[in-house]
CSV table of N, CA, C and O in Angstrom, one decimal:
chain,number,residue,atom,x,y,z
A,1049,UNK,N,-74.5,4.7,57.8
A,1049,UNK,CA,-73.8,3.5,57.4
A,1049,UNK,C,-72.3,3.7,57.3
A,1049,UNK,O,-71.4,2.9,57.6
A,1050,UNK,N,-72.3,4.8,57.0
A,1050,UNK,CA,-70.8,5.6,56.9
A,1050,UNK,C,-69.8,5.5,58.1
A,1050,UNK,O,-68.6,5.5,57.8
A,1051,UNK,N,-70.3,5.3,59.8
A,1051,UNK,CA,-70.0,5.4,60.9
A,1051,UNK,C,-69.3,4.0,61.1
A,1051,UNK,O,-68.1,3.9,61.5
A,1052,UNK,N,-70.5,2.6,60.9
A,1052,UNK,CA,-70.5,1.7,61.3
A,1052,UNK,C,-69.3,0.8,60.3
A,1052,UNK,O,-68.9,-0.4,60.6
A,1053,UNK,N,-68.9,1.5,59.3
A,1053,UNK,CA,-67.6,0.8,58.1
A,1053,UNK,C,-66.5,1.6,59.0
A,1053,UNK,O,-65.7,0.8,59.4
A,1054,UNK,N,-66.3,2.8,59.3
A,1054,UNK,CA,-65.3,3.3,59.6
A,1054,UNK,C,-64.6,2.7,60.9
A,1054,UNK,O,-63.4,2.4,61.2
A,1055,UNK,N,-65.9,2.5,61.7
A,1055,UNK,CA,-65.2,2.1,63.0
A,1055,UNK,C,-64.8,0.4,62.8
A,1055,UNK,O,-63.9,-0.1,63.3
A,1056,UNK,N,-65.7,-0.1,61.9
A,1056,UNK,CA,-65.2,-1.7,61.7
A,1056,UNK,C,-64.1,-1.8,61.0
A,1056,UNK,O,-63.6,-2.9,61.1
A,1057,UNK,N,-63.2,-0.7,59.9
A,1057,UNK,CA,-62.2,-0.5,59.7
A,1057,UNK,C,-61.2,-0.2,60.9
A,1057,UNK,O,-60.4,-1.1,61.1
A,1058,UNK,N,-61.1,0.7,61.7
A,1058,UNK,CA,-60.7,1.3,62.6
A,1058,UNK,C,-60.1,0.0,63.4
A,1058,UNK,O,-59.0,-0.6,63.2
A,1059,UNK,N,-60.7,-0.3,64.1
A,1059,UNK,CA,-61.1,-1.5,64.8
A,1059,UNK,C,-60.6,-2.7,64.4
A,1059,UNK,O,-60.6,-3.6,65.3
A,1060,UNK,N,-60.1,-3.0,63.2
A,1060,UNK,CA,-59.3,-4.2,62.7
A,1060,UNK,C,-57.7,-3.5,62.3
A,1060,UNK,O,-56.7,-4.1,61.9
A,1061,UNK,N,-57.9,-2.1,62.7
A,1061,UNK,CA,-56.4,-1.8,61.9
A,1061,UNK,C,-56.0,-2.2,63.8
A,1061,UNK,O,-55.3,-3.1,64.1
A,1062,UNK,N,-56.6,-1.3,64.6
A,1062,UNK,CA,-56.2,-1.4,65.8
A,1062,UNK,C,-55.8,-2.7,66.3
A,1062,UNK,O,-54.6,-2.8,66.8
A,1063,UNK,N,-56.5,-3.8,66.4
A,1063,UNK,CA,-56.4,-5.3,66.6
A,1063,UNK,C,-55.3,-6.0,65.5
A,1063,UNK,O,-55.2,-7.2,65.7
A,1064,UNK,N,-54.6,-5.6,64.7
A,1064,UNK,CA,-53.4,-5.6,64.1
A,1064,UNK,C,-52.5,-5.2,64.5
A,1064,UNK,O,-51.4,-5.7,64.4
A,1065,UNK,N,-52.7,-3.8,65.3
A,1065,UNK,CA,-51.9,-3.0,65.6
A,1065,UNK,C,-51.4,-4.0,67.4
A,1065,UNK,O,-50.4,-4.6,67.7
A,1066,UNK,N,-52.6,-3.7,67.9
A,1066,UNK,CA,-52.0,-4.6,69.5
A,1066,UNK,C,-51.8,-6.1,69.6
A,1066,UNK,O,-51.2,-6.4,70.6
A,1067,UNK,N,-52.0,-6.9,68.8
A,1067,UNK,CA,-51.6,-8.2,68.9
A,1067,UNK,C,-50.2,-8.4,69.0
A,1067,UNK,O,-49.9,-9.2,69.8
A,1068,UNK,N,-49.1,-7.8,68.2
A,1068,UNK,CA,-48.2,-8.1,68.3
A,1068,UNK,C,-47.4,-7.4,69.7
A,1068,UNK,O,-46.4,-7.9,70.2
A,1069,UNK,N,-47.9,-6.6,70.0
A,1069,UNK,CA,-48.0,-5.4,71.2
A,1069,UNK,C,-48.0,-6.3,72.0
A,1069,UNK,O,-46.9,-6.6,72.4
A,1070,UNK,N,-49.1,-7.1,72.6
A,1070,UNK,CA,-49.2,-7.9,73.7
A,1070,UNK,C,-49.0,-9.6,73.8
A,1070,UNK,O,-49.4,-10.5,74.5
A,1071,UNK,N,-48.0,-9.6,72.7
A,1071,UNK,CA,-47.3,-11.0,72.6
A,1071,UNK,C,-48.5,-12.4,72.2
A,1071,UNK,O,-48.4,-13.5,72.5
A,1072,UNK,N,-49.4,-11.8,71.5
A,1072,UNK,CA,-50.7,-12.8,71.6
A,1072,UNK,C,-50.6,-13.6,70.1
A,1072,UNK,O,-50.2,-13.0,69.1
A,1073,UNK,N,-51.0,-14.7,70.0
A,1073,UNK,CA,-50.9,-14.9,68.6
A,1073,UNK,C,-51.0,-14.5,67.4
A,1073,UNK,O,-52.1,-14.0,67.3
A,1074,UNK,N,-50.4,-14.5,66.3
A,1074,UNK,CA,-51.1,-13.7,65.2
A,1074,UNK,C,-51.4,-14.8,64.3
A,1074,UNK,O,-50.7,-15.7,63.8
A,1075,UNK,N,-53.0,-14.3,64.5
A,1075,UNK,CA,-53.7,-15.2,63.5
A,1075,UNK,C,-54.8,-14.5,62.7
A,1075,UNK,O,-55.9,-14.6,63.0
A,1076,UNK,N,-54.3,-13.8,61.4
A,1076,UNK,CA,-55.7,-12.7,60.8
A,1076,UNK,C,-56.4,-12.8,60.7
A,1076,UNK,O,-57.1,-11.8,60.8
A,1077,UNK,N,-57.1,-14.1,60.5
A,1077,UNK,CA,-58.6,-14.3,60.3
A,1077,UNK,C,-59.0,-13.8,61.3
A,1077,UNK,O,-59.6,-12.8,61.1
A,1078,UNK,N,-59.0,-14.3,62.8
A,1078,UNK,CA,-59.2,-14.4,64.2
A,1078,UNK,C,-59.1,-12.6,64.4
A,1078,UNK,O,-60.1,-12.0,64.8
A,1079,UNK,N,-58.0,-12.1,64.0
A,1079,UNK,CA,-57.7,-10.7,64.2
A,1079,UNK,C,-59.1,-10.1,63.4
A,1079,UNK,O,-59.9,-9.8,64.2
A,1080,UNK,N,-59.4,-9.8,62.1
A,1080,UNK,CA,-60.2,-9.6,61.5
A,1080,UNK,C,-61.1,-9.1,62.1
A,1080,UNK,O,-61.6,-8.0,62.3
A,1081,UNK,N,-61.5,-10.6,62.5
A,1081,UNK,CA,-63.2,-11.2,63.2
A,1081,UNK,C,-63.4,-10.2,64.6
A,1081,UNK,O,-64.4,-9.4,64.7
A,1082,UNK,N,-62.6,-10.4,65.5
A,1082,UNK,CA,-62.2,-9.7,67.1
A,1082,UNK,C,-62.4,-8.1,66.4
A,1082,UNK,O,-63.3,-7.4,67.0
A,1083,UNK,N,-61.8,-7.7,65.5
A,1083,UNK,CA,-61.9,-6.2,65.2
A,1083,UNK,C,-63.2,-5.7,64.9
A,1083,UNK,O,-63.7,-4.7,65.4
A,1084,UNK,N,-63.7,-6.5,64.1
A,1084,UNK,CA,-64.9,-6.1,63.2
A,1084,UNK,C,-66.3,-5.8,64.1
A,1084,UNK,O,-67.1,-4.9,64.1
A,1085,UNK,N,-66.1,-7.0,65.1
A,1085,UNK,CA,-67.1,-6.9,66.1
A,1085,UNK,C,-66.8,-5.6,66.9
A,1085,UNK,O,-67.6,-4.6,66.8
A,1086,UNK,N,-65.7,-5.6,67.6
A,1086,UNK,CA,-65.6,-4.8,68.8
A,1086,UNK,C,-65.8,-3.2,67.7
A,1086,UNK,O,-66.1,-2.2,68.4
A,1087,UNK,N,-65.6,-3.2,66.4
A,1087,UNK,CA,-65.8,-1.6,65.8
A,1087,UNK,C,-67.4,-1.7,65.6
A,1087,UNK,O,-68.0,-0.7,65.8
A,1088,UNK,N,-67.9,-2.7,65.4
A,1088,UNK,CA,-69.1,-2.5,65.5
A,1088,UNK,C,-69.9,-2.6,66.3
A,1088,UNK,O,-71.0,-2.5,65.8
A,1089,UNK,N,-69.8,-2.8,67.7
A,1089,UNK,CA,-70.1,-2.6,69.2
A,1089,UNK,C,-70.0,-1.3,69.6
A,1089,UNK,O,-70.9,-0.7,70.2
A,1090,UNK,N,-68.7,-0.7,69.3
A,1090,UNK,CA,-68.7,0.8,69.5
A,1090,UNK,C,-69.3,1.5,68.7
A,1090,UNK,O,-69.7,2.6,69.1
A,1091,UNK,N,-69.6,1.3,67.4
A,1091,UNK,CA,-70.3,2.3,66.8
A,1091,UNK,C,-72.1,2.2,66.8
A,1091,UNK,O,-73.0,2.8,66.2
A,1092,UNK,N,-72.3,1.1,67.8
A,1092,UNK,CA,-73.8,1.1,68.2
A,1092,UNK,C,-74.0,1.7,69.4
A,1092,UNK,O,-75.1,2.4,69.5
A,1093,UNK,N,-73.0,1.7,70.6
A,1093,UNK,CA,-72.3,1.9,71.5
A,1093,UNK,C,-72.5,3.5,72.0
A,1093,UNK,O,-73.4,3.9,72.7
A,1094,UNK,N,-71.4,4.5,71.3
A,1094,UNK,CA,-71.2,5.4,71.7
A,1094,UNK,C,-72.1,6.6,71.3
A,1094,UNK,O,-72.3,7.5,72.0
A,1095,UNK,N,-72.9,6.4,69.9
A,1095,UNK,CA,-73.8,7.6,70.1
A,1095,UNK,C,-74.8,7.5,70.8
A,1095,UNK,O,-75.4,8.6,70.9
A,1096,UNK,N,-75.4,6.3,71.5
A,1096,UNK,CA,-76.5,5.9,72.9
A,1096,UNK,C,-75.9,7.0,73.6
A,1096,UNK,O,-76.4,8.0,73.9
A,1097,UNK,N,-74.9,6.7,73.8
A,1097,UNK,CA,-74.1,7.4,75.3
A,1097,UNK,C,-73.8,8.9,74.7
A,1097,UNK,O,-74.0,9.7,75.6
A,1098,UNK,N,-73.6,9.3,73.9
A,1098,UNK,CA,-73.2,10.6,73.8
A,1098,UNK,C,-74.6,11.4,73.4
A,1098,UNK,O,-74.5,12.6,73.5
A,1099,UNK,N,-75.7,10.8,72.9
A,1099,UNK,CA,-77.3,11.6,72.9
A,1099,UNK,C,-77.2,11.6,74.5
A,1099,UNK,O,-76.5,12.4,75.0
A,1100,UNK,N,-77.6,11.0,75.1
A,1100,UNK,CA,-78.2,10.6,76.5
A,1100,UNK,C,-77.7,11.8,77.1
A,1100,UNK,O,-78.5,12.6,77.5
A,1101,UNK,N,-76.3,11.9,77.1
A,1101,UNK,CA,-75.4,13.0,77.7
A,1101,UNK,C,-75.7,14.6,77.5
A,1101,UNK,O,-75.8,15.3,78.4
A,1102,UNK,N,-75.9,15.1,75.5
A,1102,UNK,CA,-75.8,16.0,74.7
A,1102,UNK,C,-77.6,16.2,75.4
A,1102,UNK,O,-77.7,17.2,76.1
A,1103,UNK,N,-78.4,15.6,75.2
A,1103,UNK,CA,-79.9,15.8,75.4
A,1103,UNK,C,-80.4,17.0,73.9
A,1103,UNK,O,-80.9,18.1,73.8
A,1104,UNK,N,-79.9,16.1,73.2
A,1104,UNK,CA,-80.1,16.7,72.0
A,1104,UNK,C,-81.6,16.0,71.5
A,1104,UNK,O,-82.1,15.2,72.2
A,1105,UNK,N,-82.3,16.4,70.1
A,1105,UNK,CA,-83.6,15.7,69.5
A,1105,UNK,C,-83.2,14.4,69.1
A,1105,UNK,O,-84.3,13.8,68.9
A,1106,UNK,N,-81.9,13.6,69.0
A,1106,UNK,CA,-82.0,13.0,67.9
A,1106,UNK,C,-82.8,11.7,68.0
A,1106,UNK,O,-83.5,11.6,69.1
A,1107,UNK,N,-82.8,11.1,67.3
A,1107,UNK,CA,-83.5,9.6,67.1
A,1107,UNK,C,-83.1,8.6,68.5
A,1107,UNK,O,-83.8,7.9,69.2
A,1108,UNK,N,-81.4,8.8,68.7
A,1108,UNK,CA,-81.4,7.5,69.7
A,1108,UNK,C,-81.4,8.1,71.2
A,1108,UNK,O,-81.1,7.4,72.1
A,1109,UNK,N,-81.9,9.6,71.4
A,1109,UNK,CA,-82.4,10.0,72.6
A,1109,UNK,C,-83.4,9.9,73.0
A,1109,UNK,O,-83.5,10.3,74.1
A,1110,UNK,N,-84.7,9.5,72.2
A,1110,UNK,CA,-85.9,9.2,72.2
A,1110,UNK,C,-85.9,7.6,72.8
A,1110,UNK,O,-87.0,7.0,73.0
């Protein structure tokens, strides 16, 4: 549970961070929302791909 807060933190500081970076509007709600998802896409995301790789026991290699 601990993974899936961090990266949806992560993920909203980041989309704060590039908005103003790429001249796009700043609108937080919108910024929030865009972050929350895309941290929470990666954090379903990347340990698929990093068992698959490791060929370790765990749960999402099965």
């Amino acid at each position: 549970m601990g993974r899936y807060i961090v990266c949806i933190v992560w993920g909203m500081i980041y989309t704060f961070i590039g908005a103003p970076l790429t001249q796009s509007t700043y609108n937080p709600v919108t910024l929030l929302i865009v972050g929350a998802v895309f941290g929470l896409l990666f954090s379903l995301i990347i340990p698929k791909i990093t068992a698959k790789s490791y060929n370790d026991d765990s749960a999402c290699n099965k």
